[in-house]
Amino acid sequence: MSNSDSDDENPILYGTPLDPIEEDEVPSKRKYQQPPDQYAVDNHGRRRFHGAFTGGFSAGYGNTVGTPEGWTPSTFKSSKSNKASISAQRPEDYMDEEDRGEFGIAPRHLQTRNDFTGQKRKHHRYHDGPIPGEPVLEQLLKTVHETAAVRMLRAMGWRPGQGTGERVTRDEKKKRKTQQRVYGCYMPPEMRQNDEIESDTNSSDSEFEYDTLFAPDDYEPYILQRKSDRFGLGYSGLSRHSVLGSLSGQYGEGASKSHLVMNDKGRKVSIRGQAFGVGAFEADDEDIYATEDMSHYDFAIGGAADKPKKPANKEKGANVLEGFAKASKPLPPVPSYPPPALPRDYRPVEAGTRRSRFEPSAAPQRDQGLGRHELTAEARGALLGEEPVPKLPEPPQIVQNVPEDPIAKITGRNVNFITTNDIKETKELDFIPLKCGNEIPKTFRPFMSVPDKQARYERYLNDKEAFLREQDGNMDAVREWERDRELVEFEQAAKLYKPLTGFMGDRFTHASEPDDGATNPLCAVAKSNNSYGLATPEQVEAARRGVYGVMTRKETPWRPESLVCKRFNIPDPNVRTETKSEEKPKVSYSIFSYMESSVHDKDSFAKEQQKFSGSKSLNLPKPTHNTLPQNKTSISDERSKVDNPTPSTSGDNTNFMKRMTVAELFMKESEKDLKSNENVNDTIEKFDKMDLYKAIFLSDSENEDEGTPTSTVNTNLKEPDDFIDKPKNLERNTSPPRGIFANIDFDELNSWRRNILTDKCEKDDSKKDSKSNKEVKDTEANVEADVYGPKIPENLQKRLEGESGQDGDFRPIFRRKSDIAKDVVEINTSSSDSWVDIKEVTAKKQKKKKKKHKSKHKKGKHKKKDK
Amino acid sequence: MSELSTIATIKCKQQVVRAVRFNVDGTYCLTCGADKKIKLWNPHRELLLKTYGGHANEVLDAAGSCDSSHIVSCSSDKSVILWDVTTGQPIRRYRGHASSVTCVKFNEESSLAVSGSVDNTVAFWDIVSRRQEPVQVLKDAKDTITSIQITDHEIMTCSVDCHVRLYDIRVGKMTSDYIGHIVTFGNFTHDGQCYVLSCNDGTVKLFDKDSGEMLNTFIGHECKDYMLENVVNETDSHIMSGSATGEVLVWDLISSKSTNKFVHTKNKPVISLSHHPTESYLLTACDDEIKLWGNKSAND
């Protein structure tokens, strides 16, 4: 078609180029067709079909006439002058040549005339007599129709029931009969001989009819035998004869039915009954397998085998009607296939009755699978031969001992699949028990990992008041704040771990009447007019007496959606009663809503934290610290001071939440100057400058929203005693661990870290008292928040402490990063902080805060433990 | 009240007519059939105008919009369908209900459709937007919602839990009245001051909307667990209700005396009725047949 692009010589283009194939297009495998190729045209190249899916004829003037006038009616012509040329008009006169062609609308082709076809075609001739339509007589009388062949046969003298051809004598007729019977293979010669002998004897009886000529027999249709095997048509397989010898007992005595038969004695041996016969155009081959065999020889003179046959034939005739012959082989029995066996649990259902799928089936449900799910983990473990894990000290309500099946023990697997015990258990737990609040916790054990706590929890559930009184007595055993904390936990757990009763119980009521409808859908639902749960007895009574009004009326606030109000063209009542709508929060069914309502909000947390800080009674000499610029001017500071017994701690806390103003920074600076005797690190100065810088350039926006925590973190970070004054993270989730963490004791996990930190605490305290080395303190304080590396062994730790008491210069290498690296990092972070927007700053700070809080928390805990 | 007589009888060929409803101006009427179809008629001229097919089960209720351009219908196939009147095509199909939807109404501007269902909920469907979820669902009822009526700022729902609830959008409150009997149908009088409630204890009760007091009880018909409906005539002078006996009873609203009784088909329950909004025409549905009753002299 087209040459390649690389050809530089003048390209010669033949034909129309194909559309270029897009790279990501899958080329269609169809042959490319141009629109003109798709039109059917006639011989003259005119379009054949027009419109209507191109199957219609020409609209307007198409091919038929080819004139703008289209079909013009023929004008009247008088037939007076040319009577001879009058001829009836036929449809064909108005057709084009193509229409009569092979593909036209009226194709002309050869076909057999009605006379020669077997069935007569209906030929409609419309009679224009008084009765319109088809002539009645023709409908009534049907002519007997004979094909041409029958007529020809009749002409040849054929009669029904006779054969064709010349008349023959009786003998000849008989002979033909015998010959006719043979089809396919030749009859065995011995049988043929028999027939001839028979006919000879018969002919002697009918001598007198010698001159009479008979019409030959009519053609006898070939009667098919019932096919009893699955071989091909006309095939008869090799019978169970041995190839050379006869089968003993098969055809009676003396029947030598060898497959190898010698036609003429000594001349030719043919094989009968072989798989594939001799072809139509082949003569019988010389038997290549012919071997001389003694069986082919007669051992007696004369046809000894013929003799016993005759009596057998006679015998047959005795039992059989004349003209019939007994079948040599009984008909193969029609194989009868038994109907499929019905399933065991099949119950016949009357035809036409429909069964609802909701109807409870009388038969028990078949076990799903292997009944694995009915087994408990313990049962499965027992079946698998697992060593049972030593159980936690826990009441035996949950764990039920599976009675050991002796068979299962032997075979190593469950034979019954479902033990009766299991079934009982599942049935018991099948329904939601209503109104049994105290029983539920037995199935849920939120504090399973701490048995003491669990026991306390259960006591709490059983009798809250008694538990509280008891706890008051045991003040020493559990610290007060811990007790409070635990109480909150218990409260939450009590809410959380009775979801089915607590949450669902109030949504369902017991059926007031036995629900027959569940078992029998046809049972009419009983009318219940007055037993509705939502109507109070007073209402029912009032309605019964007909005293409607105040008694029966109940008004509740309802909140239409704003869109509904909009569609009703009514101002939203919620807008006016905003407070009311807020009072009633949207009901959500998440379990977390229950948890968050108790401790998750800030207020309750802060309260708890205050208790915490109050109880821990930290004896840190913080107020004596040299630098406390944080306590200066903030209102919140003042308030917290009043509130808290340890003002310094709380002051620091709250200070964290507020933004340091420029003035504060300056004051801080000046204070620093005053305390010039202090050996202030270079880094600190740097940070102060950074803070100042930041405060100047970023203060506009940040000062406006008072109380938002900002970049004061950095300033606090470098304070020497910072690790003590860590603010508490108010956002911290103090709810008891839930979900997969439910039974993990985080306190235990964290205890080692606490040890380290508190040790440090003490160490720092001692240092402060001595005021020996500020530098060490500073750096340590900075490092404090992020201690990396493995836990310090306790003994080493102690030793280090002892040393540090004497030798201030000692710095454990593993405890800190190199100073240089740290400086660089700090500078980088602060400088980057100075230019990012507020959001980012706060986010970063929150991270830091979290870290600090942790360390603080640990310290507090440790203190208490020490005592 | 002048005598009402049969003006037209229409065989709907819908197996059973579940509900018959006049349109907003009383020119046309809708019949909801058990054959899953809705038919729009001109009952005055006995003309079938259109058939709306698309529900998968019996159509239980239908309502025409205020401009007669839409129809909303509900069916026991749990769906609510909004139809275009002229094309006969469903515009929207709402499938929010969990069970058969028994009743449906448009609001006054036909911008919302409100449907009540056997799943005890009332759902608001926004017709204007293409939103498929209900705008709001009222779950106050504890049993099947049997009927809904809407005024310009109120929605009244009747339920099998023997309560009638009135949701006032203006005030933002719900008033529930305990009736003591299953309320099969509820209606407002035209002045909007009274409920007319068909109860299944064989009475029609008239309640004061504001106080919740019962004003009148109308008896004489037979209920037999049918969800009988009632209508108030155009002048608020009479109340009519069908009966299981195939009659339509007319009571005087004030005296609660049965003033009239006409037979639709003997012993076949007349369940659904609809009254012309402004003139004295009544449509009753019984079995496969609807009848238009009216003042013959006025008609002639």
Coordinates of C-alpha atoms in Angstrom, one line a residue, chain A residues 527 529-530 532 534-535 539-540 543 548-549 552-561 563-565 567-570 573 576, chain B residues 107 109 111 126 135-136 138 143 152-153 162 165 169-170 172-179 200 207 209-210 212-214 225:
Chain A
K527 CA -54.7 -6.9 68.8
N529 CA -54.9 -1.7 72.2
N530 CA -53.8 -0.8 75.7
Y532 CA -48.3 -0.3 74.7
L534 CA -45.0 4.0 75.7
A535 CA -48.4 4.9 77.1
Q539 CA -53.0 7.6 79.8
V540 CA -54.6 4.3 79.2
A543 CA -58.3 7.1 77.1
Y548 CA -58.7 13.0 76.5
G549 CA -56.7 16.2 76.9
T552 CA -53.2 11.9 77.2
R553 CA -51.1 14.6 75.8
K554 CA -47.4 14.7 75.9
E555 CA -45.2 17.4 74.4
T556 CA -41.6 16.9 73.6
P557 CA -39.2 19.2 71.9
W558 CA -38.6 18.2 68.4
R559 CA -35.9 19.5 66.1
P560 CA -36.8 19.8 62.5
E561 CA -33.9 19.7 60.1
L563 CA -33.7 21.8 55.2
V564 CA -37.2 20.8 56.2
C565 CA -37.7 24.2 57.6
R567 CA -38.7 23.6 52.3
F568 CA -41.7 24.6 54.5
N569 CA -40.7 28.2 54.2
I570 CA -40.5 28.5 58.0
P573 CA -36.7 27.2 65.3
R576 CA -33.6 30.8 68.0
Chain B
N107 CA -45.9 19.5 51.5
E109 CA -45.2 23.7 48.0
S111 CA -40.9 20.6 47.6
D126 CA -36.3 16.4 49.2
V135 CA -33.7 14.8 54.8
Q136 CA -35.1 13.8 58.2
L138 CA -39.0 10.7 62.5
D143 CA -45.6 1.0 65.3
D152 CA -48.2 24.6 56.0
H153 CA -46.3 24.1 59.2
C162 CA -52.5 4.4 69.3
R165 CA -48.3 12.9 66.7
I169 CA -42.1 23.0 62.6
R170 CA -42.6 26.6 63.7
G172 CA -40.0 22.9 67.1
K173 CA -42.0 20.5 69.2
M174 CA -43.9 17.3 68.9
T175 CA -47.2 16.8 70.5
S176 CA -48.3 13.2 70.9
D177 CA -51.8 12.3 71.9
Y178 CA -52.7 8.9 73.1
I179 CA -55.9 7.8 71.6
N200 CA -60.3 0.7 64.7
F207 CA -60.3 16.0 68.5
K209 CA -55.9 20.1 68.0
D210 CA -54.8 22.6 70.6
G212 CA -56.1 17.3 72.7
E213 CA -59.7 16.9 74.0
M214 CA -62.2 14.8 72.2
D225 CA -59.8 -4.2 61.0

